[in-house]
CSV table of C-alpha atoms in Angstrom, one decimal:
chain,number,residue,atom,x,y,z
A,1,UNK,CA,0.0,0.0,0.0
A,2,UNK,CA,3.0,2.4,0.4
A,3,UNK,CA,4.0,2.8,-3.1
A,4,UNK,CA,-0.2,3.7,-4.1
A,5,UNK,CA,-0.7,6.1,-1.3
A,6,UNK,CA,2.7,7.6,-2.9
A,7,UNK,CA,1.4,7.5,-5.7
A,8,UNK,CA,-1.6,9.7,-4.4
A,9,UNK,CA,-0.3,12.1,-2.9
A,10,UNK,CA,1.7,12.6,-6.0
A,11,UNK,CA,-1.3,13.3,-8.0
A,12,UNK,CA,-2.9,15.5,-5.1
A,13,UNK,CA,-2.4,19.2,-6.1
A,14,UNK,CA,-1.6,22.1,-4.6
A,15,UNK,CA,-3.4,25.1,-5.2
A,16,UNK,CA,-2.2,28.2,-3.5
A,17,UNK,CA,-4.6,30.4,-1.9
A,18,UNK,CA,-8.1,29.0,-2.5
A,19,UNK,CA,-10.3,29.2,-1.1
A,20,UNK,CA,-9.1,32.3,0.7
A,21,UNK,CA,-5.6,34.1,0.2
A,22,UNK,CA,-3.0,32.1,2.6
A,23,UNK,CA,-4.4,28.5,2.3
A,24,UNK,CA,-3.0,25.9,0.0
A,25,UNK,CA,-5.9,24.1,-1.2
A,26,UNK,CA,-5.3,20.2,-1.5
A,27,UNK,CA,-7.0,19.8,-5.1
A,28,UNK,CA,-8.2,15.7,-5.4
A,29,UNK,CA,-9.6,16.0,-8.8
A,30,UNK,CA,-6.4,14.5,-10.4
A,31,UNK,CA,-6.8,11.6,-8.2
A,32,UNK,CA,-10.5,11.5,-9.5
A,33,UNK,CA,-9.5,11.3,-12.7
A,34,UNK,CA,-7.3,8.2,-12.6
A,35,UNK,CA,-9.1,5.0,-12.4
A,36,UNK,CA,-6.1,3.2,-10.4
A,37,UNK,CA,-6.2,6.0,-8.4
A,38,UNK,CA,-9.8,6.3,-8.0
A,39,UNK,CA,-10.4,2.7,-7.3
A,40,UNK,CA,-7.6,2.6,-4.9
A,41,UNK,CA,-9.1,5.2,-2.7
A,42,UNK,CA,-12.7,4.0,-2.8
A,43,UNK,CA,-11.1,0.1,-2.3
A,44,UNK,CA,-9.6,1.2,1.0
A,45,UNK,CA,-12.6,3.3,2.0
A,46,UNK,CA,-14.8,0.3,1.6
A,47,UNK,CA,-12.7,-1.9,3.5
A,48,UNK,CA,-12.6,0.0,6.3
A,49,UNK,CA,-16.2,0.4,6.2
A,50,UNK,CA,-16.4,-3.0,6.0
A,51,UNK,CA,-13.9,-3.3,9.3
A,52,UNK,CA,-16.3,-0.8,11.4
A,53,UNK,CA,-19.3,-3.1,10.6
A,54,UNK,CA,-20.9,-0.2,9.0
A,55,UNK,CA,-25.0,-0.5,7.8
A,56,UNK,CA,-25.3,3.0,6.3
A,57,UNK,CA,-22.4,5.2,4.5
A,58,UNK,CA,-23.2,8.6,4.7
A,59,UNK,CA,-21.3,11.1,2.5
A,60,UNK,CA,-20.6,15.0,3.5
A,61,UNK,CA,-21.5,17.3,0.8
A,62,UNK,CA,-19.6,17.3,-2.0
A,63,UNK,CA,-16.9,15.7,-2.5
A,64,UNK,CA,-17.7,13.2,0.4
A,65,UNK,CA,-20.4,12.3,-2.0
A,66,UNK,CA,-18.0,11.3,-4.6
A,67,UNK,CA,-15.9,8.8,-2.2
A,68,UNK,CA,-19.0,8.1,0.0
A,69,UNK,CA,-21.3,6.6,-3.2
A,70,UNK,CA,-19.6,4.0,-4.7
A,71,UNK,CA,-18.4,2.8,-1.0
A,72,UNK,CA,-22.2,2.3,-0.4
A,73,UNK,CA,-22.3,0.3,-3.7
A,74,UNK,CA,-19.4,-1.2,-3.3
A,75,UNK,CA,-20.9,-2.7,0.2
A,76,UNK,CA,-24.7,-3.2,-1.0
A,77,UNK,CA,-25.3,-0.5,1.9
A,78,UNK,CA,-27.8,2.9,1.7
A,79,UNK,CA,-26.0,6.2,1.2
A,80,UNK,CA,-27.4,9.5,2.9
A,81,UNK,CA,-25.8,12.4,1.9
A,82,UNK,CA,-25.2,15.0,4.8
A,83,UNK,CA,-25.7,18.3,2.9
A,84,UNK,CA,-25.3,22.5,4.2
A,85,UNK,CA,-28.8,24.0,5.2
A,86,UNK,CA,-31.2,24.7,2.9
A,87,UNK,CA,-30.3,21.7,0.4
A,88,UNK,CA,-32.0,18.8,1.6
A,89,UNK,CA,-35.8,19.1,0.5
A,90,UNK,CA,-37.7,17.0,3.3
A,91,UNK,CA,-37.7,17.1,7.0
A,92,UNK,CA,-34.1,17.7,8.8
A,93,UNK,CA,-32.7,17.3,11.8
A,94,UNK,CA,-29.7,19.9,11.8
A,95,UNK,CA,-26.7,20.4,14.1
A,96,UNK,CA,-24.6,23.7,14.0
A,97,UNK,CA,-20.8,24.5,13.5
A,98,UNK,CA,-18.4,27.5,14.3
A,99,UNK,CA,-16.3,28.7,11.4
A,100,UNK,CA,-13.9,30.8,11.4
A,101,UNK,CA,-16.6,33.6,11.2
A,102,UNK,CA,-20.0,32.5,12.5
A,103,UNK,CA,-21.6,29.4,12.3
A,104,UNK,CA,-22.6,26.6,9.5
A,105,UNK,CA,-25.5,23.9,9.7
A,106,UNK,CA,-25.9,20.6,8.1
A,107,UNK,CA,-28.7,18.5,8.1
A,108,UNK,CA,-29.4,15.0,7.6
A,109,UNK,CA,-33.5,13.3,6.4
A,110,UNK,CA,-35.0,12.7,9.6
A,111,UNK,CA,-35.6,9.4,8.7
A,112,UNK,CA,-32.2,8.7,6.7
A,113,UNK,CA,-31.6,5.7,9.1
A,114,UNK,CA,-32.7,3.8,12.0
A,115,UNK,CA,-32.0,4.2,15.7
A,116,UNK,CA,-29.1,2.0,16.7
A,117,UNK,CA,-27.6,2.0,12.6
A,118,UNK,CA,-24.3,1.4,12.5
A,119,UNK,CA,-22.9,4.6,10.3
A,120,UNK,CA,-19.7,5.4,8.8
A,121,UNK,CA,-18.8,9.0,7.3
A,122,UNK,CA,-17.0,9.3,4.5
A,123,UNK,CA,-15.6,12.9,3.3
A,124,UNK,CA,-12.4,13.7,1.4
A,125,UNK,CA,-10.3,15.9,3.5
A,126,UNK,CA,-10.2,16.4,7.5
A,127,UNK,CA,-8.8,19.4,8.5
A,128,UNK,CA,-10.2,21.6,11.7
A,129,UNK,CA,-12.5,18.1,11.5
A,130,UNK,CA,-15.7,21.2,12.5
A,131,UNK,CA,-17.7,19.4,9.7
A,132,UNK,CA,-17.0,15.8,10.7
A,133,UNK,CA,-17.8,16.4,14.4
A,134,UNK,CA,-20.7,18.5,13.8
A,135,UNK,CA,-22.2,15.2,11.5
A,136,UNK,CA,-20.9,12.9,14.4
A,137,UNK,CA,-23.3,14.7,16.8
A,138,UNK,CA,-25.6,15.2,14.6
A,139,UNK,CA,-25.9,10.9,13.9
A,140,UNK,CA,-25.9,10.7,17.6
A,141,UNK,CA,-29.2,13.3,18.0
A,142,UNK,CA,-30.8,11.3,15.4
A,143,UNK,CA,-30.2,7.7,17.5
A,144,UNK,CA,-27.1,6.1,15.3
A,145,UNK,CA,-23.9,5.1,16.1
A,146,UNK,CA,-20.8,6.4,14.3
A,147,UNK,CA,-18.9,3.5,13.4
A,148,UNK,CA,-16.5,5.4,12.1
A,149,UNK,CA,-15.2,8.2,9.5
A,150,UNK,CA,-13.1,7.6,6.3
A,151,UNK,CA,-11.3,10.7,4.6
A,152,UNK,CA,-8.3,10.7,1.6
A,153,UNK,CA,-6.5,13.1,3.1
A,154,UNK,CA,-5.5,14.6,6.9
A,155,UNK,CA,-4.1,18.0,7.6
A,156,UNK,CA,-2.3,16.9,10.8
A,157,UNK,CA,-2.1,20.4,12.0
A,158,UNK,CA,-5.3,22.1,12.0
A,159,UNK,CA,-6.9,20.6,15.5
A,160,UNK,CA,-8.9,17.7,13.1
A,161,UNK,CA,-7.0,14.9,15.6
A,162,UNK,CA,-7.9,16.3,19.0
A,163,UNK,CA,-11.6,17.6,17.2
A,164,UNK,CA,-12.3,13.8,16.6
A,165,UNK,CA,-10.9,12.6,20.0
A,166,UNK,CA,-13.1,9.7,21.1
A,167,UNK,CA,-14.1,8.4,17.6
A,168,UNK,CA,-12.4,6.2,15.1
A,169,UNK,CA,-11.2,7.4,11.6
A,170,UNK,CA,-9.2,7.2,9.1
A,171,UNK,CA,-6.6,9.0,6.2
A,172,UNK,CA,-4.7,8.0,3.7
A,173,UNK,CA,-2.7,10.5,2.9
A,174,UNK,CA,-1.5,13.2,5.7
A,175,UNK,CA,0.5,16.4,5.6
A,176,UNK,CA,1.7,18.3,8.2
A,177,UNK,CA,2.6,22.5,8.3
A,178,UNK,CA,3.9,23.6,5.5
A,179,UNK,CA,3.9,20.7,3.4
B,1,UNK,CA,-36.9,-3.8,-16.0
B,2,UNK,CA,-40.8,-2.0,-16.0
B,3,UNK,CA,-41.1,-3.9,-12.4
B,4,UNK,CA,-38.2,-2.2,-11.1
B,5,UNK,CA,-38.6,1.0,-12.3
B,6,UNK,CA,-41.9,1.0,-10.7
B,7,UNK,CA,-40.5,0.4,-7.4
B,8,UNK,CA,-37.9,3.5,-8.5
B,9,UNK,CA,-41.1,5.4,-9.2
B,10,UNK,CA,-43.0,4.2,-5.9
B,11,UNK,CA,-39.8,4.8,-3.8
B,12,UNK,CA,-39.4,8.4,-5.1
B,13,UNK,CA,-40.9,11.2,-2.9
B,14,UNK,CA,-42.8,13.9,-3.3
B,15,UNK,CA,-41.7,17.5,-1.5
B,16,UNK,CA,-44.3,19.9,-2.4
B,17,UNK,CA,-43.0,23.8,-2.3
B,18,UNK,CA,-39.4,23.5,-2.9
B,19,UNK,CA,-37.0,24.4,-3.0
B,20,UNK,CA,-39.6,27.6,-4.2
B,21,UNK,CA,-43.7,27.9,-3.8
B,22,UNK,CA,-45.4,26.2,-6.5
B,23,UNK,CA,-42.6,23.3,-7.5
B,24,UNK,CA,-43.4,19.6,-6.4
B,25,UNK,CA,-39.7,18.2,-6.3
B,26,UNK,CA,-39.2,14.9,-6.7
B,27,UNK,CA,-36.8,13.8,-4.0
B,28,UNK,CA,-34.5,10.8,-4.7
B,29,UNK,CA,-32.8,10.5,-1.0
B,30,UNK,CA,-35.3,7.3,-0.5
B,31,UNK,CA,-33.7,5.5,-3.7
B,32,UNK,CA,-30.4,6.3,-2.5
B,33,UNK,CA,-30.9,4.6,1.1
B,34,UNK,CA,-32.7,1.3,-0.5
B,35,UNK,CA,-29.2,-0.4,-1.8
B,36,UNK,CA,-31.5,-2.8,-3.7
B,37,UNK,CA,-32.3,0.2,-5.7
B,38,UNK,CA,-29.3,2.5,-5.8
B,39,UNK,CA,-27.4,-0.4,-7.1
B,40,UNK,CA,-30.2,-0.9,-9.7
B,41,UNK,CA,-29.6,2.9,-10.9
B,42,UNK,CA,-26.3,2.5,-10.8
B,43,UNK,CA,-26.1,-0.2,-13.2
B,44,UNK,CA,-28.8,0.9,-15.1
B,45,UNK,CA,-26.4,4.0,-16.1
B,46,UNK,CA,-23.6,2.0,-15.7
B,47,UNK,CA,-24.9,0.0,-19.4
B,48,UNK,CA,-25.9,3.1,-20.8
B,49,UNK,CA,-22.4,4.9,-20.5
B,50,UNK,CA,-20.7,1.7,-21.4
B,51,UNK,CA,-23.1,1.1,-24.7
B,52,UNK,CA,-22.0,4.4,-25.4
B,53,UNK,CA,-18.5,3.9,-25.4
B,54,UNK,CA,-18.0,6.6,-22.4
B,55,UNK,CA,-14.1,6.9,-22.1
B,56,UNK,CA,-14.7,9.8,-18.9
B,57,UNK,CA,-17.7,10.3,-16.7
B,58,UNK,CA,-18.8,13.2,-15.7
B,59,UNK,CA,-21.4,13.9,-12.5
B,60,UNK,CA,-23.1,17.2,-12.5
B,61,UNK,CA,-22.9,18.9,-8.7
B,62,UNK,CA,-24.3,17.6,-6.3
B,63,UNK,CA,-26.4,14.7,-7.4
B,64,UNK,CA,-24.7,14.4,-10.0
B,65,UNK,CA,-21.7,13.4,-8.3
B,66,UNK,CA,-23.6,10.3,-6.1
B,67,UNK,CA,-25.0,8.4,-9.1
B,68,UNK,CA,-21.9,9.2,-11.8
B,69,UNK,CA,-18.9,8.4,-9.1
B,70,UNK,CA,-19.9,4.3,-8.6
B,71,UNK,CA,-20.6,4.3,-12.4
B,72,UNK,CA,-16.8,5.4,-13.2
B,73,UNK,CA,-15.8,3.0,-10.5
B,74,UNK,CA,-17.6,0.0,-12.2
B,75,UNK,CA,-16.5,1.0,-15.4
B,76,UNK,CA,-12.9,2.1,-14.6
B,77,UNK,CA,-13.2,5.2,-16.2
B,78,UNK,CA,-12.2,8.6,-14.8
B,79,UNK,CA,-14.4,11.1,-12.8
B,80,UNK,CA,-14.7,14.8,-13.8
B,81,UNK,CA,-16.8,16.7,-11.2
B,82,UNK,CA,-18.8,19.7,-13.1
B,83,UNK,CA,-19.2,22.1,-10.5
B,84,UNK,CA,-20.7,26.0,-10.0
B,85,UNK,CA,-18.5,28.9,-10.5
B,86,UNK,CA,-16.3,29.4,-8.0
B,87,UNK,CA,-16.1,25.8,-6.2
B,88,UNK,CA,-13.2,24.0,-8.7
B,89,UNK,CA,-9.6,25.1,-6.9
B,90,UNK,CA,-7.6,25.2,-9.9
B,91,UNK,CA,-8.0,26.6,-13.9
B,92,UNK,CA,-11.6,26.1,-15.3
B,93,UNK,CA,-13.3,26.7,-18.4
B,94,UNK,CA,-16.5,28.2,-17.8
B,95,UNK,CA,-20.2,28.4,-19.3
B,96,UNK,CA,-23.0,30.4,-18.5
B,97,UNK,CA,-27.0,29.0,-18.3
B,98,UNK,CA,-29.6,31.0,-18.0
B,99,UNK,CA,-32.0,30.6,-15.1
B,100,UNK,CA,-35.6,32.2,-14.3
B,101,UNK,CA,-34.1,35.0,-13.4
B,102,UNK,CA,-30.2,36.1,-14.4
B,103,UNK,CA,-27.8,33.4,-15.0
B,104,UNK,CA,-25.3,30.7,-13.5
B,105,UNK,CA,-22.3,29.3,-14.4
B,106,UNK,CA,-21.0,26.2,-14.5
B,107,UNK,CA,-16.9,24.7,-14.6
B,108,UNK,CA,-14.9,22.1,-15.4
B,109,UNK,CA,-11.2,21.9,-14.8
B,110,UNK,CA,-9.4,22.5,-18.0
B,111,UNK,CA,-7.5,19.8,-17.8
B,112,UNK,CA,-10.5,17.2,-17.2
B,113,UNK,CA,-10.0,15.1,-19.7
B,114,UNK,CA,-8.2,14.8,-23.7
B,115,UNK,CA,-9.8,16.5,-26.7
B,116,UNK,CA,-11.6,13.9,-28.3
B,117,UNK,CA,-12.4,12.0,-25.4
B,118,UNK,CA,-16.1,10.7,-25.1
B,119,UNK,CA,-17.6,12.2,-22.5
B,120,UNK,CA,-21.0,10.4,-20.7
B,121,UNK,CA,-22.8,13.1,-18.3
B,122,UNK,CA,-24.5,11.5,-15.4
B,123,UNK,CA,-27.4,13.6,-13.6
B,124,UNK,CA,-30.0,12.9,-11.2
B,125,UNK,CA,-32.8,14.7,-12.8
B,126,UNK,CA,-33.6,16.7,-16.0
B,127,UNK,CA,-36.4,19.4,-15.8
B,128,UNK,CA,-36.0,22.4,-18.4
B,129,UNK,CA,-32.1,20.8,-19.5
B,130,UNK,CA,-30.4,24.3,-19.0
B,131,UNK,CA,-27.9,22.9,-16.7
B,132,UNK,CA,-26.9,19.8,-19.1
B,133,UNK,CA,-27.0,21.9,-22.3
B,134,UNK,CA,-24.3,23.9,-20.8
B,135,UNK,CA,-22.6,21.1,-19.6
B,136,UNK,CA,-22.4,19.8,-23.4
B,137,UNK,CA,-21.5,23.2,-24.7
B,138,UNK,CA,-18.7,23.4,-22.3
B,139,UNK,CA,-17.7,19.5,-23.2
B,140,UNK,CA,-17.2,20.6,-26.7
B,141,UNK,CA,-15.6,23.9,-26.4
B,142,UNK,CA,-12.9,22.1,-24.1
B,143,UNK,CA,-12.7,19.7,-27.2
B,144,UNK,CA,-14.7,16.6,-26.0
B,145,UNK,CA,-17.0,14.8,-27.3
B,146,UNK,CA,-21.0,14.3,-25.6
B,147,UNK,CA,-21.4,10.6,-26.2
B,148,UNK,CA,-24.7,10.8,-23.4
B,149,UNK,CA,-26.2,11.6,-20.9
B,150,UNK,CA,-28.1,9.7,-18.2
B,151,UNK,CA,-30.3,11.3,-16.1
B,152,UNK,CA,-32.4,9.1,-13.0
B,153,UNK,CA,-36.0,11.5,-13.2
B,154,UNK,CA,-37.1,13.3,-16.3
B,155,UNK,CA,-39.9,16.1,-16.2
B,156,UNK,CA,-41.4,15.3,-19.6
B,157,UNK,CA,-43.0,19.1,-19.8
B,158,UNK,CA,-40.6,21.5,-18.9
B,159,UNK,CA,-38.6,22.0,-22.5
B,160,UNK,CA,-35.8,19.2,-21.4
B,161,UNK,CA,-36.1,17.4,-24.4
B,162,UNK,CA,-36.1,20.1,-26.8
B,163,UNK,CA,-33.1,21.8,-25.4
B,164,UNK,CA,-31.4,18.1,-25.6
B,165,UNK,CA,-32.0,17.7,-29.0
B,166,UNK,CA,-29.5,16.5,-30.6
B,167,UNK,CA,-27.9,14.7,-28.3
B,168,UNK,CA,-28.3,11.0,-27.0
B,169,UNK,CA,-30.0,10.8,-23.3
B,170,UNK,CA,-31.7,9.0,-21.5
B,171,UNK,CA,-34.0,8.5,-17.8
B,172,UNK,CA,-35.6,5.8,-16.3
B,173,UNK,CA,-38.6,7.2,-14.2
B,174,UNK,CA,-40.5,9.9,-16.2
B,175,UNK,CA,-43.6,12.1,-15.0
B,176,UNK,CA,-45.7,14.3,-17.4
B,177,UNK,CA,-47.1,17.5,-16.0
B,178,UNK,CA,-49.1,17.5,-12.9
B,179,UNK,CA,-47.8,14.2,-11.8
């Protein structure tokens, strides 16, 4: 596996100051488009799925949705995509997150799974990890279990560890400051 | 098939007023948590793109993304996310779509796929088609080629098919006007 998660982080891309002047935006989309690469990624994801016993895959909106899809295929598992406020047509349950300014919701169907589900998040990147604990909670409210939480890629330096303390996950590839 | 596009059509729901007064949107999220018929869909589009010859799929944001990512998977084809203005990190090429009122834009990273390359566009629904024609416009202006386009839902009565004409598509669950 060394020598593909190389490989990945090779075809990550750096984009310098998106979305906001100072940040180096980790750009997946050449990963996307390379099967190997593609299938490698959503291969591991489903595995670990598999690992955490997971009954539902829920995806965060968007690109979670692109990793998060063809895991619940992969597994013959539902998908329910966890999507910003406003999005999701039917009845929600939301659960709010501090940004940098202000605060963000998401929201999840009310009936998206059962009480006691075993669900497993899947987004692309983790990096303050506000979205992924905010969807945690959020699939706690609503009665399921977080089984655990699948990203490509970790920005080890942004408080995402310590934000997620107390639940299992998992990245492929990881950068640290400055890298 | 007709059996299991019933249950598609049964399993389908109804969201009167939105996401404005007066639309009855037709909400997918209860396909996309049965696996039994998310993975139908997914092959479904799956033999579409591969009948014709798709050498890159590409998912329209957001639902786009959820039904087109497993169908590059299976296929082992690449992924190109089309995305609105302003959400792709790195160079785009644009197009504009007119809406109700003013216009959007729509992006695809310039370097998404090879000129010449058939291109199979995977949505989840088409209603008046503005979004997909501009898709194809762009496909061609960056050099590709539109070899499809498979959409779940199809409003039969909103112009779709007429601002698709001349281009191969196709839906599986189709309702005519007050349906």
């Amino acid at each position: 596996m060394a020598d593909e998660i190389l490989a990945i982080k090779q075809a990550i891309r750096d984009v310098p100051d998106f979305p906001v002047e100072g940040v180096l935006f980790k750009d997946i989309t050449p990963v996307l488009k390379d099967p190997k690469l593609l299938n490698l990624m959503v291969e591991a994801l489903t595995e670990y799925a598999e690992d955490k016993e997971a009954e539902v895959i829920a995806g965060i909106e968007s690109r979670g949705f692109i990793m998060g899809a063809p895991v619940a295929v992969e597994l013959d598992l539902p998908f329910v995509p966890v999507r910003k406020a406003g999005k999701l047509p039917w009845e929600t349950v939301k659960a709010a997150y501090e940004l940098e300014y202000g605060t963000a919701e998401i929201e999840i169907h009310r009936d998206a799974f059962d009480e006691g589900d075993r669900v497993v998040v899947i987004d692309d990147l983790l990096a303050t990890g506000g979205t992924a604990r905010a969807t945690f909670e959020l699939i706690e409210k609503m009665g399921g279990v977080v089984a655990g939480c699948g990203f490509i890629v970790e920005l080890t330096f942004l408080g995402g560890p310590e934000k997620l303390e107390g639940y299992d996950y998992t990245s492929f590839v990881r950068y640290g400051a400055g890298e």
